[in-house]
């Protein structure tokens, strides 16, 4: 679980109405005016419900001078601001005794280093256009951490005075933001699940919400709260609170504006070493001076990848540490390790290389494996399964599998696995917003057309399994049609695929098909097929007649299926499910709810002579 809450109070300019009088869009600075502010940012980490020892964290405080250096003659809302940070101090954000205070006696220079502190205090420029930060101008040799601090200051200058939706770039990436302008404030709600970043890394988060309020004062305050927890172990939850504050202290006479046709030319005229940088944050890259190379790491842990060591407790730790080393390695380094790996450890190495999910690791494993050779079945399967379980599959990974599919594959089993795994990758890429990428579109078309075009039973099953993994909304009608197939394998795959869809996609026509399958109106089906059909009907808000007919069938079913349906109904009554309300309503009817069907001592559990069942009522859809 992931939650994000933020509140910002702004601005630096004199108070104005939220209606943006005079066409005003965002923050405007006065010419020849220097705004002297105090800035602070802090990060606190604690348990989700708080801990006895309190939060742990740090606070960075400084002075910030902001002045207007250029304004577009044709637009008062197109401005270039000069921002200078000075008097930096770093201290603990939570109260600590002198014995426990690790910041006691430290200075900003001793913590950051002289070069980093000088870079942080070197002035930079912010291009503000219509209330949005369009870009920053800073220096090429700066560390990513220094640039990110400057981005934090710049983000507090970004706001919009008029209601409406917009795209903004900040620490979360490029996000959709909605503004609501009131009489004396502006409220901003950020759709965190819409945020897109250039470098996603290997972390996963759930959608969150960012809330911001802008009253018209001469300060800016931002608070974000992140709560991360695991459903499996809620006690391991952690809370991270990040705060920023920019408060106007005084105003002084500033430097006059510079002349120039645009922001870039003005920035270069002021300092030709300035370079444009994005408002979105950079990934902070750390350099390890004594870290072993991939080859050295492999030499140290290679024995742990042999089958005899895989059951030991430290095997997962060694596997993860090797993945981290592979992510930093080149294609040549990875191939060197794979070519010098023993046959018994090679399957585990293929798992690790594929799980690294970097372009170099993907190129290396594809170069190493020969899919035209059927004797390499084990390693090829390990690679494909690792692709299917990839947490962050890329367009290149799907493109590589599509290339394998079109090429020479020596084993029919591997060929089927490639198609089925491509379905799983399509689902994950669509969830990330990449459903319209050319390769994804091509694979979707390949799966849909393959089901209709194939004549061999094995091929139809292969394409249906791929569609089951992909969970494509456009495949629902096709799966519904195959649910009534005379081939048991087709109907089983199709109905179990429909079980995975959102109930909004299970239309009336689909439910009519599933009812015909369950009640066997047109042909006889296996018990598992009928049970799967009943599960989809119960899960998709059944009508009164649908629920009633399912209940009336209990007592007239095969023995094991009777037991399953009884337990299914009992679960629906015991827990709150989509069908709970309707089933309770149907069970008020004594014909549907009687001793013969629902008593534990009735025909479901007796081994002796069974009472003669009631004749089944005609189904309304037959």
mmCIF file of N, CA and C in Angstrom, residues 6-11 14-21 25 159-164 178-189 211-219 221:
data_model
loop_
_atom_site.group_PDB
_atom_site.id
_atom_site.type_symbol
_atom_site.label_atom_id
_atom_site.label_comp_id
_atom_site.label_asym_id
_atom_site.label_seq_id
_atom_site.Cartn_x
_atom_site.Cartn_y
_atom_site.Cartn_z
ATOM 1 N N UNK A 6 0.049 15.797 0.365
ATOM 2 C CA UNK A 6 0.904 16.979 0.376
ATOM 3 C C UNK A 6 0.058 18.220 0.487
ATOM 4 N N UNK A 7 0.539 19.198 1.232
ATOM 5 C CA UNK A 7 -0.140 20.483 1.356
ATOM 6 C C UNK A 7 0.878 21.576 1.122
ATOM 7 N N UNK A 8 0.564 22.528 0.226
ATOM 8 C CA UNK A 8 1.459 23.628 -0.081
ATOM 9 C C UNK A 8 0.745 24.940 0.161
ATOM 10 N N UNK A 9 1.426 25.882 0.760
ATOM 11 C CA UNK A 9 0.885 27.212 1.009
ATOM 12 C C UNK A 9 1.783 28.217 0.301
ATOM 13 N N UNK A 10 1.213 29.087 -0.515
ATOM 14 C CA UNK A 10 2.001 29.928 -1.376
ATOM 15 C C UNK A 10 1.341 31.306 -1.457
ATOM 16 N N UNK A 11 1.904 32.442 -1.889
ATOM 17 C CA UNK A 11 3.012 32.617 -2.802
ATOM 18 C C UNK A 11 3.893 33.757 -2.360
ATOM 19 N N UNK A 14 2.463 39.695 -3.963
ATOM 20 C CA UNK A 14 1.364 40.236 -3.176
ATOM 21 C C UNK A 14 0.091 39.459 -3.420
ATOM 22 N N UNK A 15 -0.835 39.402 -2.422
ATOM 23 C CA UNK A 15 -2.054 38.627 -2.567
ATOM 24 C C UNK A 15 -2.876 39.069 -3.765
ATOM 25 N N UNK A 16 -3.456 38.097 -4.470
ATOM 26 C CA UNK A 16 -4.342 38.365 -5.595
ATOM 27 C C UNK A 16 -5.528 37.431 -5.492
ATOM 28 N N UNK A 17 -6.580 37.700 -6.221
ATOM 29 C CA UNK A 17 -7.750 36.835 -6.182
ATOM 30 C C UNK A 17 -7.475 35.549 -6.938
ATOM 31 N N UNK A 18 -8.196 34.485 -6.574
ATOM 32 C CA UNK A 18 -8.002 33.197 -7.227
ATOM 33 C C UNK A 18 -8.484 33.200 -8.662
ATOM 34 N N UNK A 19 -9.249 34.202 -9.032
ATOM 35 C CA UNK A 19 -9.734 34.269 -10.409
ATOM 36 C C UNK A 19 -8.677 34.770 -11.364
ATOM 37 N N UNK A 20 -7.498 35.097 -10.865
ATOM 38 C CA UNK A 20 -6.382 35.515 -11.716
ATOM 39 C C UNK A 20 -6.736 36.756 -12.509
ATOM 40 N N UNK A 21 -6.918 37.880 -11.791
ATOM 41 C CA UNK A 21 -7.299 39.130 -12.435
ATOM 42 C C UNK A 21 -6.252 39.582 -13.435
ATOM 43 N N UNK A 25 -1.722 34.167 -14.660
ATOM 44 C CA UNK A 25 -1.787 32.712 -14.684
ATOM 45 C C UNK A 25 -1.087 32.101 -13.485
ATOM 46 N N UNK A 159 2.741 26.969 -9.535
ATOM 47 C CA UNK A 159 1.327 26.928 -9.218
ATOM 48 C C UNK A 159 0.524 27.487 -10.377
ATOM 49 N N UNK A 160 -0.799 27.303 -10.309
ATOM 50 C CA UNK A 160 -1.710 27.771 -11.349
ATOM 51 C C UNK A 160 -2.900 28.415 -10.663
ATOM 52 N N UNK A 161 -3.316 29.605 -11.117
ATOM 53 C CA UNK A 161 -4.380 30.339 -10.455
ATOM 54 C C UNK A 161 -5.764 30.001 -10.978
ATOM 55 N N UNK A 162 -5.876 29.375 -12.133
ATOM 56 C CA UNK A 162 -7.170 29.080 -12.724
ATOM 57 C C UNK A 162 -7.504 27.603 -12.569
ATOM 58 N N UNK A 163 -8.797 27.289 -12.464
ATOM 59 C CA UNK A 163 -9.231 25.900 -12.349
ATOM 60 C C UNK A 163 -8.981 25.144 -13.650
ATOM 61 N N UNK A 164 -8.741 23.850 -13.542
ATOM 62 C CA UNK A 164 -8.536 23.027 -14.728
ATOM 63 C C UNK A 164 -7.436 22.014 -14.522
ATOM 64 N N UNK A 178 -4.842 18.490 -11.190
ATOM 65 C CA UNK A 178 -6.096 19.235 -11.318
ATOM 66 C C UNK A 178 -6.138 20.366 -10.298
ATOM 67 N N UNK A 179 -6.399 21.588 -10.782
ATOM 68 C CA UNK A 179 -6.511 22.766 -9.924
ATOM 69 C C UNK A 179 -7.972 23.163 -9.781
ATOM 70 N N UNK A 180 -8.341 23.583 -8.580
ATOM 71 C CA UNK A 180 -9.668 24.122 -8.310
ATOM 72 C C UNK A 180 -9.483 25.472 -7.625
ATOM 73 N N UNK A 181 -9.855 26.546 -8.332
ATOM 74 C CA UNK A 181 -9.656 27.902 -7.824
ATOM 75 C C UNK A 181 -10.880 28.351 -7.040
ATOM 76 N N UNK A 182 -10.659 28.814 -5.812
ATOM 77 C CA UNK A 182 -11.725 29.357 -4.979
ATOM 78 C C UNK A 182 -11.544 30.849 -4.786
ATOM 79 N N UNK A 183 -12.268 31.382 -3.819
ATOM 80 C CA UNK A 183 -12.221 32.822 -3.594
ATOM 81 C C UNK A 183 -10.866 33.276 -3.070
ATOM 82 N N UNK A 184 -10.312 32.515 -2.131
ATOM 83 C CA UNK A 184 -9.054 32.938 -1.520
ATOM 84 C C UNK A 184 -8.013 31.831 -1.487
ATOM 85 N N UNK A 185 -8.223 30.775 -2.261
ATOM 86 C CA UNK A 185 -7.238 29.701 -2.290
ATOM 87 C C UNK A 185 -7.390 28.890 -3.561
ATOM 88 N N UNK A 186 -6.355 28.136 -3.859
ATOM 89 C CA UNK A 186 -6.367 27.200 -4.978
ATOM 90 C C UNK A 186 -6.005 25.818 -4.443
ATOM 91 N N UNK A 187 -6.802 24.814 -4.795
ATOM 92 C CA UNK A 187 -6.553 23.440 -4.373
ATOM 93 C C UNK A 187 -6.011 22.646 -5.549
ATOM 94 N N UNK A 188 -4.978 21.890 -5.310
ATOM 95 C CA UNK A 188 -4.360 21.075 -6.353
ATOM 96 C C UNK A 188 -4.387 19.608 -5.943
ATOM 97 N N UNK A 189 -4.860 18.751 -6.848
ATOM 98 C CA UNK A 189 -4.881 17.304 -6.616
ATOM 99 C C UNK A 189 -4.074 16.649 -7.729
ATOM 100 N N UNK A 211 -2.376 16.006 -2.555
ATOM 101 C CA UNK A 211 -3.337 17.094 -2.339
ATOM 102 C C UNK A 211 -2.576 18.353 -1.947
ATOM 103 N N UNK A 212 -2.899 19.463 -2.567
ATOM 104 C CA UNK A 212 -2.203 20.713 -2.281
ATOM 105 C C UNK A 212 -3.197 21.853 -2.194
ATOM 106 N N UNK A 213 -2.943 22.780 -1.270
ATOM 107 C CA UNK A 213 -3.795 23.963 -1.092
ATOM 108 C C UNK A 213 -2.903 25.193 -1.090
ATOM 109 N N UNK A 214 -3.304 26.249 -1.831
ATOM 110 C CA UNK A 214 -2.527 27.473 -1.957
ATOM 111 C C UNK A 214 -3.322 28.660 -1.422
ATOM 112 N N UNK A 215 -3.242 29.011 -0.132
ATOM 113 C CA UNK A 215 -3.792 30.299 0.289
ATOM 114 C C UNK A 215 -2.833 31.414 -0.134
ATOM 115 N N UNK A 216 -3.317 32.625 -0.212
ATOM 116 C CA UNK A 216 -2.478 33.711 -0.723
ATOM 117 C C UNK A 216 -1.733 34.386 0.418
ATOM 118 N N UNK A 217 -0.601 33.813 0.786
ATOM 119 C CA UNK A 217 0.290 34.395 1.784
ATOM 120 C C UNK A 217 1.673 34.465 1.179
ATOM 121 N N UNK A 218 2.631 35.004 1.936
ATOM 122 C CA UNK A 218 3.987 35.146 1.416
ATOM 123 C C UNK A 218 4.865 34.013 1.925
ATOM 124 N N UNK A 219 4.409 32.794 1.732
ATOM 125 C CA UNK A 219 5.181 31.618 2.123
ATOM 126 C C UNK A 219 4.734 30.441 1.272
ATOM 127 N N UNK A 221 4.696 26.140 1.773
ATOM 128 C CA UNK A 221 4.972 25.002 2.647
ATOM 129 C C UNK A 221 4.448 23.745 1.975
#
